[in-house]
PDB file of C-alpha atoms in Angstrom:
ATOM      1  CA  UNK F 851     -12.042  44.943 -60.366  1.00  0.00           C
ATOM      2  CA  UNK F 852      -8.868  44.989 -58.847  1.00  0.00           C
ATOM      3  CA  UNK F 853      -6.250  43.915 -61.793  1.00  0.00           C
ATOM      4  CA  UNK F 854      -3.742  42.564 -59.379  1.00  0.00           C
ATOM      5  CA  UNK F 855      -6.223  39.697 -58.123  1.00  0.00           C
ATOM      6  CA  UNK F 856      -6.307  38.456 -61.691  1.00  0.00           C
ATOM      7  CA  UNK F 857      -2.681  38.218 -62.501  1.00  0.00           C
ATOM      8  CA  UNK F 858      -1.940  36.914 -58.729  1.00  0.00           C
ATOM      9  CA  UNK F 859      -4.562  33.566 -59.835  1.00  0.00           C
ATOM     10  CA  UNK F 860      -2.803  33.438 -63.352  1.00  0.00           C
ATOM     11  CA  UNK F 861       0.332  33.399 -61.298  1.00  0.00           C
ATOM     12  CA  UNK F 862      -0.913  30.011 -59.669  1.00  0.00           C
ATOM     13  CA  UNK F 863      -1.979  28.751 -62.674  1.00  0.00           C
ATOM     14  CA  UNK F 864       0.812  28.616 -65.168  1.00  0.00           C
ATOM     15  CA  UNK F 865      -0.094  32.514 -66.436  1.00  0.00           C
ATOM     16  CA  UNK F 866      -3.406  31.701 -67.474  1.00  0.00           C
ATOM     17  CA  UNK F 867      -7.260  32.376 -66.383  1.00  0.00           C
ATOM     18  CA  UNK F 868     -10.472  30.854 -67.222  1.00  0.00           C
ATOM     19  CA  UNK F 869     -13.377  33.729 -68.122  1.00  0.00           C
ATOM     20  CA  UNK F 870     -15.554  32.086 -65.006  1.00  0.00           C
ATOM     21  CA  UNK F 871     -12.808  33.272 -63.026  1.00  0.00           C
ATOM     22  CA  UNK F 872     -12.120  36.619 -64.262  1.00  0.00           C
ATOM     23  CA  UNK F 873     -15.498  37.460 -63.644  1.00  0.00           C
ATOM     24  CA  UNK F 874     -15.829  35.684 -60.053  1.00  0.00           C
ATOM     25  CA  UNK F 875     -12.693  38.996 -59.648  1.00  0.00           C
ATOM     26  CA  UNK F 876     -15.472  41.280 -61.259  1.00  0.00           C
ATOM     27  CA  UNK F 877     -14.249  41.704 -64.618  1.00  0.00           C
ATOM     28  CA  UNK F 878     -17.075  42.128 -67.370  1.00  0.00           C
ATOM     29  CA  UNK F 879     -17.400  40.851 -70.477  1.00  0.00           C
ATOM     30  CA  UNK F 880     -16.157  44.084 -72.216  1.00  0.00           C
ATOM     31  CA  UNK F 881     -13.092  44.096 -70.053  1.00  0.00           C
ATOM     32  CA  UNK F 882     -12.457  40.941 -70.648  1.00  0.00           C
ATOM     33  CA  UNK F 883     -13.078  41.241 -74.524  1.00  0.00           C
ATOM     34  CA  UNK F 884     -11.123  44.531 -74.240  1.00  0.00           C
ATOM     35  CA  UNK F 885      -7.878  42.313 -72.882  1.00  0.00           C
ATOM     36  CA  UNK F 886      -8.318  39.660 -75.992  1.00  0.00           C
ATOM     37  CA  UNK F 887      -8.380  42.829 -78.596  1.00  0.00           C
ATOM     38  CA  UNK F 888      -5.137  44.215 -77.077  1.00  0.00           C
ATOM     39  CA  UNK F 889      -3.412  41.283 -76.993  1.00  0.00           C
ATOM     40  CA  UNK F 890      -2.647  42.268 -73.655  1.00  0.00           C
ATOM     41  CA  UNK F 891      -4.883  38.273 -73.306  1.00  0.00           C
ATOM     42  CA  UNK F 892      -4.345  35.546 -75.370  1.00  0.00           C
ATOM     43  CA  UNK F 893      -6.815  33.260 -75.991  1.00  0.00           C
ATOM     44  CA  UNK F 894      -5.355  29.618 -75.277  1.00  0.00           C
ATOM     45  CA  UNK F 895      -8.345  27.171 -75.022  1.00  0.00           C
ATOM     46  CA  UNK F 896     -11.913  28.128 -75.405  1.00  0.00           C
ATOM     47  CA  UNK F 897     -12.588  30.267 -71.807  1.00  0.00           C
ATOM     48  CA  UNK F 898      -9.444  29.955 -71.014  1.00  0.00           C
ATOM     49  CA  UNK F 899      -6.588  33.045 -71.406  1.00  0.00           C
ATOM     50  CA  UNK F 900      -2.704  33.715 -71.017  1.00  0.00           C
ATOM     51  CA  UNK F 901      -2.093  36.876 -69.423  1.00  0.00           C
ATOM     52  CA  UNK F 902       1.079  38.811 -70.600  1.00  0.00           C
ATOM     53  CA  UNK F 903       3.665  37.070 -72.324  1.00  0.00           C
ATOM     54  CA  UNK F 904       4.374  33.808 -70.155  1.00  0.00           C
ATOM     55  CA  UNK F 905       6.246  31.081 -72.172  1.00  0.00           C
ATOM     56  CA  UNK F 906       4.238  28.941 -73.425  1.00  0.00           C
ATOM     57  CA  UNK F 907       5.347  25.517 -72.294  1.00  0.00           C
ATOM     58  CA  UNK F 908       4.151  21.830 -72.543  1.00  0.00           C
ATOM     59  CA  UNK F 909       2.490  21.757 -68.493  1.00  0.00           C
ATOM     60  CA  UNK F 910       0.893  24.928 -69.496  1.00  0.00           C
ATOM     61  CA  UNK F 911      -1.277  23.390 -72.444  1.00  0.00           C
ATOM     62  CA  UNK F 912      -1.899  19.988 -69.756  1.00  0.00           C
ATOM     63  CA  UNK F 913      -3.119  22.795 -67.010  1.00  0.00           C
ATOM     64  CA  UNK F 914      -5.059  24.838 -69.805  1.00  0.00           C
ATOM     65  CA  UNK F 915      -6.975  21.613 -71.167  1.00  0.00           C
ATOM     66  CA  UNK F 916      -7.786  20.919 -67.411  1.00  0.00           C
ATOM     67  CA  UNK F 917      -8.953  24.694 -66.563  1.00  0.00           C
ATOM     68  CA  UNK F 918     -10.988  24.048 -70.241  1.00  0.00           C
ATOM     69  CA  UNK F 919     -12.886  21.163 -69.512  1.00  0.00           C
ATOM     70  CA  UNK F 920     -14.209  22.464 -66.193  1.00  0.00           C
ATOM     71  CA  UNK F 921     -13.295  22.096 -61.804  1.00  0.00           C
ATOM     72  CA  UNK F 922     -13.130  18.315 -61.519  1.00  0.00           C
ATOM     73  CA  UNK F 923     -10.920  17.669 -64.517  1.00  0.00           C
ATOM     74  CA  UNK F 924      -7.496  16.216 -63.919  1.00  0.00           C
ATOM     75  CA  UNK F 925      -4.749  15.585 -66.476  1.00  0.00           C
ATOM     76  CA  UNK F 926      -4.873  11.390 -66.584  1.00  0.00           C
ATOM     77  CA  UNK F 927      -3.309   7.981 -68.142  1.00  0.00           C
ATOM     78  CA  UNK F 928       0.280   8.894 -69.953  1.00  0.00           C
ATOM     79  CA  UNK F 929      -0.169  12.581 -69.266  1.00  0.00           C
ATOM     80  CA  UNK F 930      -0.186  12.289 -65.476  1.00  0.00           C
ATOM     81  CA  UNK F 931       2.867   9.420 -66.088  1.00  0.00           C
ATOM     82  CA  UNK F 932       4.704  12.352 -67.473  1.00  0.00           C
ATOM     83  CA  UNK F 933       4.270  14.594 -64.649  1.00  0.00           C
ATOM     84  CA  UNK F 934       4.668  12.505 -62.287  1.00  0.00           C
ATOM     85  CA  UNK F 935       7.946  11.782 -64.032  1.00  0.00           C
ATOM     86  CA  UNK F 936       7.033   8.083 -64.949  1.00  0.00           C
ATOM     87  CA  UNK F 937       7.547   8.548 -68.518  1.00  0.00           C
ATOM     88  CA  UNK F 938       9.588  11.150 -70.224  1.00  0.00           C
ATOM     89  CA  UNK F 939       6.769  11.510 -72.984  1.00  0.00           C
ATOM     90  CA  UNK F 940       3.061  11.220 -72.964  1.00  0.00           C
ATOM     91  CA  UNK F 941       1.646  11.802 -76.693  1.00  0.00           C
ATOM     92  CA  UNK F 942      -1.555  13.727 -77.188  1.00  0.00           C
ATOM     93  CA  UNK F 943      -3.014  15.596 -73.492  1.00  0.00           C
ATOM     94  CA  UNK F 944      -4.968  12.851 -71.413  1.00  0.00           C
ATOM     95  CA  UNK F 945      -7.536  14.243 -68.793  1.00  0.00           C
ATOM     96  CA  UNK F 946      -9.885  12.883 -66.221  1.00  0.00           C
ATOM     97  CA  UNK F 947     -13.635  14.034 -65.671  1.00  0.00           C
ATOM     98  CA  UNK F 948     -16.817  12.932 -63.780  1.00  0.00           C
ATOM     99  CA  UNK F 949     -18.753  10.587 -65.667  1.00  0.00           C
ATOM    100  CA  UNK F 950     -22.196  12.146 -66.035  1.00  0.00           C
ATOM    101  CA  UNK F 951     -20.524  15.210 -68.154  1.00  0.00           C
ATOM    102  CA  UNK F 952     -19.137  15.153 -71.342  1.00  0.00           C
ATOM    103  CA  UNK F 953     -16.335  17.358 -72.711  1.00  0.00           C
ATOM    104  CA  UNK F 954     -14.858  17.634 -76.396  1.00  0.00           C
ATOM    105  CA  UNK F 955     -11.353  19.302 -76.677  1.00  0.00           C
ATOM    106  CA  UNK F 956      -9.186  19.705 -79.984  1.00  0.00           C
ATOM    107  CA  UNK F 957      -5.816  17.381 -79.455  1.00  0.00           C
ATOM    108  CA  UNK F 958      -7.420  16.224 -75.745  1.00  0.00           C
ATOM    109  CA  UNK F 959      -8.404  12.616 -75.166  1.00  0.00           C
ATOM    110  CA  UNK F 960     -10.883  13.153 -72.547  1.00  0.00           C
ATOM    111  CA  UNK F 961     -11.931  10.023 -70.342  1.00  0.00           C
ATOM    112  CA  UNK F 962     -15.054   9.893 -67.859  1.00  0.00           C
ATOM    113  CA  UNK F 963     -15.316   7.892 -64.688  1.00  0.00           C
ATOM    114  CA  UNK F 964     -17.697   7.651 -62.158  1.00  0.00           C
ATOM    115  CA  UNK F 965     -15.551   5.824 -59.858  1.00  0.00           C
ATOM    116  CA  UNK F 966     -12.682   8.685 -58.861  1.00  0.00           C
ATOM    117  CA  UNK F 967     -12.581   9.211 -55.415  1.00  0.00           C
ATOM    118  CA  UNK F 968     -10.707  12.112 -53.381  1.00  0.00           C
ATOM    119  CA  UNK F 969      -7.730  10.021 -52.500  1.00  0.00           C
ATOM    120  CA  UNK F 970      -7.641   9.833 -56.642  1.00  0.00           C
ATOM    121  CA  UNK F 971      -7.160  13.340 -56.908  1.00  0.00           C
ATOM    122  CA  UNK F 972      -4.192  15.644 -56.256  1.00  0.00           C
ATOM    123  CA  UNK F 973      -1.751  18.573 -57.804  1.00  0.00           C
ATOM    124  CA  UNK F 974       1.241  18.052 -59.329  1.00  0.00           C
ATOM    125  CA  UNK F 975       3.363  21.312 -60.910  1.00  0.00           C
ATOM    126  CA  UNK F 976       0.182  23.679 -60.175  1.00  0.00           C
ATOM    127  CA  UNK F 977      -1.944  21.071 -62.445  1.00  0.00           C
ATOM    128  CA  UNK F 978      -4.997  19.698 -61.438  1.00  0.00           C
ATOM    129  CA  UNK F 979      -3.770  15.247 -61.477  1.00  0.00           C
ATOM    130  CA  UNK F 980      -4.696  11.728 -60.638  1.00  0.00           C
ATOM    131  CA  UNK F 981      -2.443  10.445 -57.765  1.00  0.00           C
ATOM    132  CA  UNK F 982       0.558   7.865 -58.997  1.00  0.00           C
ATOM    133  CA  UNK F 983      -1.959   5.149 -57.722  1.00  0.00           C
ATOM    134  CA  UNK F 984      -4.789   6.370 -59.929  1.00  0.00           C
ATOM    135  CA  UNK F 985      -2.345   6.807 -62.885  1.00  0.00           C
ATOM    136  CA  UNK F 986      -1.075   3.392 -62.676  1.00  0.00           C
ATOM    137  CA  UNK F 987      -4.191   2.071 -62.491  1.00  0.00           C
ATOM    138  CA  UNK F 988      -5.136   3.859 -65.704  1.00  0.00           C
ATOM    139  CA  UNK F 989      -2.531   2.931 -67.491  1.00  0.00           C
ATOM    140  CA  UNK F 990      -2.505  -0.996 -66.321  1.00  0.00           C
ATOM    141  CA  UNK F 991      -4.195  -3.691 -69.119  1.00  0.00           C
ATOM    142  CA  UNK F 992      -7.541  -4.161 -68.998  1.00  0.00           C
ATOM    143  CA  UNK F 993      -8.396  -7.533 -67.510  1.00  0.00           C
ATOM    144  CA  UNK F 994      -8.825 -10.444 -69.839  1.00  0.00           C
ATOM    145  CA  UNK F 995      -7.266  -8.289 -72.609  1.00  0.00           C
TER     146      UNK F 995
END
C-alpha cells in the first residue's frame, strides 16, 4: 500500500477519503482501523475519513456528504446555489442521487431523480455538482404551485 497514493486522492478531495477508496490503494481493514485509533484518521461521515489535520471547512462537509452517499451523488438545490456563488447561504447540505437508490444522511436533504443527464453534472471547488442550469431548475417553483 503505498501511503502517498492515499494522501495524493485526499489531496483532490478536500483532505478526505472514502474506505472503498482506501482499499481500491490496498489498504486493509486493520490499516485502515489502525489510522481511526491513532487519530492519525478522523472519521467525518460514515466511510468517509479526514486525513491529518485539514481545516475543517463548510465545502468540505458538502464534498464529504457527496463522497457518503455514493459515485453519482452531487451537492444540489441551495447547496449547489452556494457554490456556484448564487447565494451566499444555503441552509442544511442538499445533494443529488439516481432515483432507483435511496440514501439517509444526518443534517443531508437527499433528493432522487431519474431524469439527470451528463450535461446535468459537473465539479465545482473539487465537489461533485449539478451545472447552474440544473441548479436553477431545482430551485425554480413547481408548476401550478
Amino acid at each position: 500500500m503505498d501511503e502517498h497514493a492515499a494522501i495524493d486522492l485526499a489531496r483532490h478531495q478536500h483532505g478526505m477519503i472514502t474506505r472503498t477508496q482506501a482499499q481500491a490503494l490496498g489498504m486493509t481493514e486493520r490499516m485502515i482501523d489502525g489510522r481511526l485509533t491513532t487519530g492519525r484518521w478522523q472519521r467525518v461521515r460514515p466511510g468517509v475519513y479526514l486525513l491529518g489535520a485539514a481545516p475543517r471547512s463548510w465545502e468540505q462537509e458538502v464534498a464529504a456528504a457527496c463522497l457518503a452517499a455514493g459515485p453519482d451523488a452531487a451537492a444540489s438545490h441551495r447547496t449547489a446555489a452556494r457554490l456556484w456563488g448564487l447565494v451566499e447561504r444555503s441552509g442544511r447540505i442538499e445533494i443529488l442521487i439516481d432515483g432507483e437508490r435511496r440514501v439517509r444522511l444526518p443534517r443531508v436533504a437527499v433528493h432522487r431523480s431519474v431524469l439527470v443527464t451528463s450535461a446535468d453534472r459537473t465539479v465545482r471547488s473539487a465537489i461533485p455538482a449539478t451545472s447552474v442550469a440544473r441548479t436553477l431548475i431545482d430551485l425554480a417553483p413547481a408548476n401550478g404551485a
